[in-house]
Coordinates of C-alpha atoms and ligand atoms in Angstrom, one line a residue:
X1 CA 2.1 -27.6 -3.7
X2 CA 4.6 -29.3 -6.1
X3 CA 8.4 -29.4 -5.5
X4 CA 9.5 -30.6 -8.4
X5 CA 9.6 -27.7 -11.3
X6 CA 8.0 -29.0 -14.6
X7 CA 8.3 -26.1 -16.0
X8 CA 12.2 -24.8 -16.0
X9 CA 12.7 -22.4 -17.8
X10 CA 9.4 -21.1 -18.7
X11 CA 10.0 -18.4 -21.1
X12 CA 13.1 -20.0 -22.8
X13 CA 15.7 -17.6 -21.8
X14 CA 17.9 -18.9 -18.7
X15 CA 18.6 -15.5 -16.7
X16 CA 16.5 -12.2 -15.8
X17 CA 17.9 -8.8 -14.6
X18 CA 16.7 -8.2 -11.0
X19 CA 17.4 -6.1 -7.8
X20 CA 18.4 -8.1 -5.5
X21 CA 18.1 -6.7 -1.8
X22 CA 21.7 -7.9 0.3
X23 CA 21.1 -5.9 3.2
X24 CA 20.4 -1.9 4.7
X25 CA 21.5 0.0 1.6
X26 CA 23.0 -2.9 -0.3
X27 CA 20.8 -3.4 -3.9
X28 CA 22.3 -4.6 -6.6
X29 CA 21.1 -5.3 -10.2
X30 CA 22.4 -9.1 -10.6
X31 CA 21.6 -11.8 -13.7
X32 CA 19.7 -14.5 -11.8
X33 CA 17.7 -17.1 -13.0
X34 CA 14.2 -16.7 -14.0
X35 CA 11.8 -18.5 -11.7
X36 CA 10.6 -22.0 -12.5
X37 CA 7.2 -22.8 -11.4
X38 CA 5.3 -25.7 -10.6
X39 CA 2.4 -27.0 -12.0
X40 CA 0.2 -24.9 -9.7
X41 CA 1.6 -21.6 -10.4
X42 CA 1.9 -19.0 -12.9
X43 CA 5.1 -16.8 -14.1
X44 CA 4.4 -13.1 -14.8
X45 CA 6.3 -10.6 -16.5
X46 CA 6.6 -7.5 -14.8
X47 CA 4.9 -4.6 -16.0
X48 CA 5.7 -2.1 -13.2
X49 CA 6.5 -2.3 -9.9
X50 CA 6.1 0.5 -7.6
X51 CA 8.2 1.3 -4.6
X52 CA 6.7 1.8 -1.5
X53 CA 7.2 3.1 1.9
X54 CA 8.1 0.0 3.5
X55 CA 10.4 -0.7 0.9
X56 CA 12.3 2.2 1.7
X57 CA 12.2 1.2 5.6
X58 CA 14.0 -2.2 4.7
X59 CA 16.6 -1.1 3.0
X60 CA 16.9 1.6 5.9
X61 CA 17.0 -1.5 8.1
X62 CA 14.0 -0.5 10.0
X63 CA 11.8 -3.0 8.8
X64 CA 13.5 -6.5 9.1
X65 CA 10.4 -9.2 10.0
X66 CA 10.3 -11.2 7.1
X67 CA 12.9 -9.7 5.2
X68 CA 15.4 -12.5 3.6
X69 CA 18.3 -11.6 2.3
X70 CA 19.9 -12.1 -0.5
X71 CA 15.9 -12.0 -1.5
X72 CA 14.2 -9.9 -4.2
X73 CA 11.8 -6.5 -2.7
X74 CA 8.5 -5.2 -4.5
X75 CA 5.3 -5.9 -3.3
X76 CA 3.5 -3.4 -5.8
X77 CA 2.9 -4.7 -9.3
X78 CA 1.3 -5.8 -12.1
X79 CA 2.0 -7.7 -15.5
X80 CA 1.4 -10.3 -18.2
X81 CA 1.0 -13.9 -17.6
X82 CA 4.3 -15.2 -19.0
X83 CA 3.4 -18.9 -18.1
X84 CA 0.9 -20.8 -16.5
X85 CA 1.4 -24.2 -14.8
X86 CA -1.2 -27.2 -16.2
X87 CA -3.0 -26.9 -12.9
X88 CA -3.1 -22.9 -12.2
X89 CA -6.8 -22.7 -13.4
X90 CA -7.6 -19.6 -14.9
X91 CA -4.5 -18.3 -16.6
X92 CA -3.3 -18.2 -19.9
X93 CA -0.2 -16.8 -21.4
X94 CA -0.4 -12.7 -22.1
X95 CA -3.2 -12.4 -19.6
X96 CA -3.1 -9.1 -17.8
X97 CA -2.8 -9.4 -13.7
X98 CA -2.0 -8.0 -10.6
X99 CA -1.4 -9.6 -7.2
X100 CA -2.8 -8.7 -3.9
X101 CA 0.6 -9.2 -2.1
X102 CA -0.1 -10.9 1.4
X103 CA -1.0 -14.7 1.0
X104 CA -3.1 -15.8 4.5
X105 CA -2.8 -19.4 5.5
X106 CA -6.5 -19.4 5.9
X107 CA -6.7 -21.0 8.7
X108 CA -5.3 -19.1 11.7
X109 CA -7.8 -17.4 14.6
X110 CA -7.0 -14.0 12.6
X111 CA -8.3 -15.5 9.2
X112 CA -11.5 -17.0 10.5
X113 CA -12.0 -14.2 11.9
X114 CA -11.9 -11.8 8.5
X115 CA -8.5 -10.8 9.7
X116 CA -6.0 -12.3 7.1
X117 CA -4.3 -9.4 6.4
X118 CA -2.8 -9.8 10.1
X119 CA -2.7 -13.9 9.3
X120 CA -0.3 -15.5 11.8
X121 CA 1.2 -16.9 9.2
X122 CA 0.8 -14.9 6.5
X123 CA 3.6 -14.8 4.0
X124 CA 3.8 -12.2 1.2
X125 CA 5.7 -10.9 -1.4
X126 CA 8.4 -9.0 -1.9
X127 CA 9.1 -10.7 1.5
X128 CA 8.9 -14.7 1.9
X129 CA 8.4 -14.6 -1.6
X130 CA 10.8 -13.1 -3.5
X131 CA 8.9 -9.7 -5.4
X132 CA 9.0 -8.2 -8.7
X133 CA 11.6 -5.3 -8.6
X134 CA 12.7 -7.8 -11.9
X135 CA 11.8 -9.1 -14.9
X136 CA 9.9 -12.0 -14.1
X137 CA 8.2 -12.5 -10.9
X138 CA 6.9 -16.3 -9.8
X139 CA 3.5 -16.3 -8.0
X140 CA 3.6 -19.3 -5.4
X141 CA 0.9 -22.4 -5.5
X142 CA -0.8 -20.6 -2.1
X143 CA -1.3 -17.3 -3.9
X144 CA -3.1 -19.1 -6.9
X145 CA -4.9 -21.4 -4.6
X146 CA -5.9 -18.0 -2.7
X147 CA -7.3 -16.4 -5.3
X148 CA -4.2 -13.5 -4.8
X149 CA -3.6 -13.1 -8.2
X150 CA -6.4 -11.0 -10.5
X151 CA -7.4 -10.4 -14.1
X152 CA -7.5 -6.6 -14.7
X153 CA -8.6 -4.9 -17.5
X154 CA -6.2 -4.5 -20.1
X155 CA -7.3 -1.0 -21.1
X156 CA -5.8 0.5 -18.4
X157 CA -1.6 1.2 -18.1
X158 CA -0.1 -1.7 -15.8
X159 CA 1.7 0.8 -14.0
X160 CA -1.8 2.1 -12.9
X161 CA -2.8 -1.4 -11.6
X162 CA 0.4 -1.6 -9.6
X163 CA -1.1 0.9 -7.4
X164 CA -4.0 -0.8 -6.6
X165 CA -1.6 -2.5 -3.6
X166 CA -1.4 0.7 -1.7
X167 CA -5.1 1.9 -2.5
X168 CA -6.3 -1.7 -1.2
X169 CA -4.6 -1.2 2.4
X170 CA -6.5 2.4 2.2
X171 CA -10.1 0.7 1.6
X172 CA -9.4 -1.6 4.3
X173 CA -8.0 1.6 7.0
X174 CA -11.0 3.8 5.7
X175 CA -13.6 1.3 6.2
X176 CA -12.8 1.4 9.7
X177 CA -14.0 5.0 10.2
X178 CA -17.1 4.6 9.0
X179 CA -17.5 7.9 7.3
X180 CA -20.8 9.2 6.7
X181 CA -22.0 11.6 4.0
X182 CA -21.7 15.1 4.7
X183 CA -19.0 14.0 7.2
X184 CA -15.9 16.2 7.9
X185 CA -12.7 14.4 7.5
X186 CA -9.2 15.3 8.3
X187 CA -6.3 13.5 6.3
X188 CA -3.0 14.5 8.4
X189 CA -0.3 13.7 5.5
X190 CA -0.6 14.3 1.7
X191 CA 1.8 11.8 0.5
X192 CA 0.5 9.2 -1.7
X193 CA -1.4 7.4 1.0
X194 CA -3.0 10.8 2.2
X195 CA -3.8 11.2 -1.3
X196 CA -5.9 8.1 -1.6
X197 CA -7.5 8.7 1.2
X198 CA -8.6 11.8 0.3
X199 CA -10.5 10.5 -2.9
X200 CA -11.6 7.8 -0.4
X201 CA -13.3 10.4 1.7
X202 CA -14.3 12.9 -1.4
X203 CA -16.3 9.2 -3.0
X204 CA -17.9 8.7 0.6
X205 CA -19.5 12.3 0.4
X206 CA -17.6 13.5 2.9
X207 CA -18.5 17.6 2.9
X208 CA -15.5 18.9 3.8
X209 CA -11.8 16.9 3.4
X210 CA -9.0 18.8 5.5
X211 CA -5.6 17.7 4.4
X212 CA -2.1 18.8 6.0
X213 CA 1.1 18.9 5.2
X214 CA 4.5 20.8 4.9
X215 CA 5.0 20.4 1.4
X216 CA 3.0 23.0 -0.8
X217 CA 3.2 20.9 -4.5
X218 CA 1.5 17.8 -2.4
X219 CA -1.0 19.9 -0.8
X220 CA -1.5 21.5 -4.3
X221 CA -2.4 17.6 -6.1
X222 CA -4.8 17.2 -2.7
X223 CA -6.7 20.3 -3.4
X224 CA -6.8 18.9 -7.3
X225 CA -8.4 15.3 -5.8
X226 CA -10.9 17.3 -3.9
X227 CA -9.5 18.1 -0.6
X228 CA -12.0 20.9 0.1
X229 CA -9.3 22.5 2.5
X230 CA -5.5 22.6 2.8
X231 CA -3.4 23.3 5.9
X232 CA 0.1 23.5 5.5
X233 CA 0.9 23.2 8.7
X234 CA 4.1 25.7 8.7
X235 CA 1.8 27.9 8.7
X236 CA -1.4 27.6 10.3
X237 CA -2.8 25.4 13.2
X238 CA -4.6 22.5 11.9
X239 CA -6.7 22.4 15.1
X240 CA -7.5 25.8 14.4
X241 CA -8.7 25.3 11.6
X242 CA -10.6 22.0 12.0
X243 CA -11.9 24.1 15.2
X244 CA -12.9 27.1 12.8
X245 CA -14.5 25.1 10.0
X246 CA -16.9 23.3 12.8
X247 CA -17.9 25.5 15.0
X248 CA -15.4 24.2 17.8
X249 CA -17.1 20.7 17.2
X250 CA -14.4 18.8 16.0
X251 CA -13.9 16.4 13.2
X252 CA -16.3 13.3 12.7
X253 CA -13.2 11.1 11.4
X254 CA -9.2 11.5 11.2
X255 CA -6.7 9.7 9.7
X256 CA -2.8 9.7 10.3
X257 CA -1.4 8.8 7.5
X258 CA 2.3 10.1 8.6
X259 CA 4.4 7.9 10.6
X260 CA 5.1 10.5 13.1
X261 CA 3.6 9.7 16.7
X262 CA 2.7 12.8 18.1
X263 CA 0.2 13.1 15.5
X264 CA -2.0 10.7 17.2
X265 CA -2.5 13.4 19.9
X266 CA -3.0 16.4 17.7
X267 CA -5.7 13.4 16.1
X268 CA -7.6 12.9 18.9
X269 CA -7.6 16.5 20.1
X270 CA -9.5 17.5 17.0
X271 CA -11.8 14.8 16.2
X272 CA -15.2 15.3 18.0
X273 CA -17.1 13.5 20.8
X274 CA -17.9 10.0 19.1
X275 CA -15.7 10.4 16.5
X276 CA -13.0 8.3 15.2
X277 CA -9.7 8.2 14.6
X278 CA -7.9 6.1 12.4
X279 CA -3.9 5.0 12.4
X280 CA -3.1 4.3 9.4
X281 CA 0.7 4.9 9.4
X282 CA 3.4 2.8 10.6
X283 CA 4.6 5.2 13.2
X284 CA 8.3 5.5 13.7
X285 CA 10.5 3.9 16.4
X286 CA 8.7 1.8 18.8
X287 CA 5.6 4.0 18.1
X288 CA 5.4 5.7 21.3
X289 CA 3.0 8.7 21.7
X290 CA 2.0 10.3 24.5
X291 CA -2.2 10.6 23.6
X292 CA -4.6 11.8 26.9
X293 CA -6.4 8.5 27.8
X294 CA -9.2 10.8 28.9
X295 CA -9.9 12.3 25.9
X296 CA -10.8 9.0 24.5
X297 CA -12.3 8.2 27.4
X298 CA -14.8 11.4 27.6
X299 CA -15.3 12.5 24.3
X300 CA -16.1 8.7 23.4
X301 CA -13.9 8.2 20.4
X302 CA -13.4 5.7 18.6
X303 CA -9.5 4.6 17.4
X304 CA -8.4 1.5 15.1
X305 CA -5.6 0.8 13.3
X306 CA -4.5 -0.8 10.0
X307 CA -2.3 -3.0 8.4
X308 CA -1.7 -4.4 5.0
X309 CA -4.8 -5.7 3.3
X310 CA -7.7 -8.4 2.7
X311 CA -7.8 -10.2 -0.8
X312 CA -11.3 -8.6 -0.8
X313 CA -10.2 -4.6 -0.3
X314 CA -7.7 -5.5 -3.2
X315 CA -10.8 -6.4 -5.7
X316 CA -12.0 -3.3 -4.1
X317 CA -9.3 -1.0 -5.2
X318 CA -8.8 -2.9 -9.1
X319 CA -12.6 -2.1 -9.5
X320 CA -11.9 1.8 -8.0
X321 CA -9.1 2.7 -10.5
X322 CA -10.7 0.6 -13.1
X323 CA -14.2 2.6 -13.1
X324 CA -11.5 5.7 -12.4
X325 CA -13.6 6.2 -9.3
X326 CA -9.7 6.8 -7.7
X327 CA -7.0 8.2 -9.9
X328 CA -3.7 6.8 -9.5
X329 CA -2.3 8.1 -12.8
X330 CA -1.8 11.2 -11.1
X331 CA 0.5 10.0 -8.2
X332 CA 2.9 8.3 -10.2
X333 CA 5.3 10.9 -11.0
X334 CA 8.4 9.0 -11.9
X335 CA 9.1 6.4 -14.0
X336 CA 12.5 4.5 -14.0
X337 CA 14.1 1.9 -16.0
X338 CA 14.9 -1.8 -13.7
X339 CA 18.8 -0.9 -14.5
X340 CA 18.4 2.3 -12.5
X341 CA 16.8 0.3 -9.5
X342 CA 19.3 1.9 -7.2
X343 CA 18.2 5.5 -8.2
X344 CA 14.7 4.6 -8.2
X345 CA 15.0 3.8 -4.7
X346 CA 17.3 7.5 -4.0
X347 CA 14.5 8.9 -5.9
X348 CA 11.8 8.0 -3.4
X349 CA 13.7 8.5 -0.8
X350 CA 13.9 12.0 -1.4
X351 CA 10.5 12.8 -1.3
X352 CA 10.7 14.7 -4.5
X353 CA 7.1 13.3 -6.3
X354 CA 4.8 10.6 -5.1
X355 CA 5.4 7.1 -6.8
X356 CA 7.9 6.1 -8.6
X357 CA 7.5 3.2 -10.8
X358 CA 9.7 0.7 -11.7
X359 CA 9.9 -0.5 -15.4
X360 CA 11.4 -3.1 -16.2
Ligands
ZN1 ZN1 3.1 -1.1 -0.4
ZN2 ZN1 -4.0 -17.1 8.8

């Protein structure tokens, strides 16, 4: 850690655009200065950012742990190496990256126990850090000392690699199911994190992959990704269905990947004696659903939760959309300029498309 700058100024040019979170609905594109960094860090100009769920739920004021304010959001991106510090080993100017966004202390009961994505004093970006809805985004000494920041392959659109934030905290919920090949598995949402799941489940060899939703264009990209059914659930029971499609057995895993609580219920209703469920979603409010204890209890099921990701499921998901094992391309839907931050923001808040994308 240095806290001197040797390197102000990095890229020469004094001031950066960037959206700069003030509080619940308060963004505003401001001139601020680009980062300096220290010997041990690196500089990176921003590719793409993509805007995320819990981006939205800060700016709602939902989400406030962490949050600093006047600070800088975005914890999904990728870019160029701008600058490297002497000492950031590794990095060169024009170097293509992207940053697994939660920086573990390393040290902490939760990281010595391969926990770090739950660190007790983890810091991340877009957070303690400021993030890279901007120009230029600084990557802190810890992050470069943690190996958080990647080369990717500079074949693929940066916008693309972005997404591998999102994907990584699906390989680390997923792998907590332990789905099995010719598995049934029952993705309750088909937003973009229902989406990823379902390739998830479709690369594990799941045999059948039962998505639901309300919204028939999602439900029509998951039955494009290789969901094998799709409920929307206006329409038909999803129970029934799961109930139909397994001879009454049940599913052998589900994932909630809706923040709605009373889907934990309907999850554990319809997965089948042994099975697992898996809560992937931030549930709304304090979270508080009303789930028979005895169901778990009988039917032997197994339920875990999730949050955020390991440096490790990150590599994961950069090595899944570079092979094209996962395609991402096809849940970024919207692409906005950094000077329409505000609208980018509206945008996926609306629900209208999956991702939108940030370009700077
Ligand atoms: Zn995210
Ligand atoms: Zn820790």
């Amino acid at each position: 850690m240095t806290a001197v700058s040797v390197n102000a100024d990095p890229v020469g040019q004094g001031t950066m655009s960037a959206a700069v979170f003030h509080g619940p609905g308060d963004v505003r594109l401001e001139q601020v200065p680009v980062p300096d960094i220290g010997r041990d860090e690196v500089l990176v100009r921003v590719a793409a950012n993509t805007i995320c769920g819990t981006d939205l739920r800060i700016l709602r004021g939902e989400k406030t742990r962490g949050v600093r304010r006047p600070s800088v959001l975005g914890h999904e991106f990728a870019g160029t190496v701008a600058a490297a510090g002497a000492d950031a080993g590794g990095f060169a100017e024009g170097d293509p990256v992207a940053m697994a966004p939660v920086v573990p202390c390393l040290r902490c009961v939760h990281c010595r126990n391969d926990r770090e994505n739950v660190c007790a004093d983890r810091r991340a970006m877009g957070y303690e850090f400021d993030g890279a809805i901007a120009e230029y985004v600084r990557i802190p000494a810890a992050a470069i000392a943690a190996g958080n920041l990647f080369h990717v392959d500079a074949d693929l659109p940066l916008e693309q690699l972005a997404l591998a934030e999102p994907l990584a905290c699906c390989v680390n919920g997923f792998g907590r199911s332990a789905v099995r090949p010719g598995d049934t598995v029952v993705v309750m949402g088909a937003g973009p994190i229902g989406l990823l799941h379902t390739q998830l489940a479709v690369n594990a060899g799941a045999s059948r992959v039962v998505v639901s939703d309300l919204s028939p264009s999602r439900l029509r990209v998951a039955g494009e990704l290789g969901a094998t059914t799709t409920v929307d659930v206006s329409e038909r029971d999803l129970l029934d269905v799961v109930h139909q499609q397994t001879g009454g057995v049940g599913a052998d895993a589900s994932l909630v990947c809706i923040g709605i609580p009373s889907l934990v219920d309907e999850a554990v209703r319809l997965t089948r004696k042994g099975g697992s469920v898996n809560i992937f979603a931030g549930l709304a409010g304090e979270g508080v659903s009303q789930v028979s204890a005895n169901e778990i209890h009988y039917r032997e099921l197994v339920v875990t939760g999730t949050s955020a990701m390991r440096r490790r499921d990150y590599e994961m998901a950069l090595r899944l959309i570079e092979t094209g094992a996962v395609d991402v391309g096809r849940l970024l839907t919207h692409r906005v300029p950094l000077s329409d931050a505000a609208e980018a923001f509206e945008l996926a808040g609306s629900g209208d498309g999956l991702k939108v994308a940030i370009v700077p």
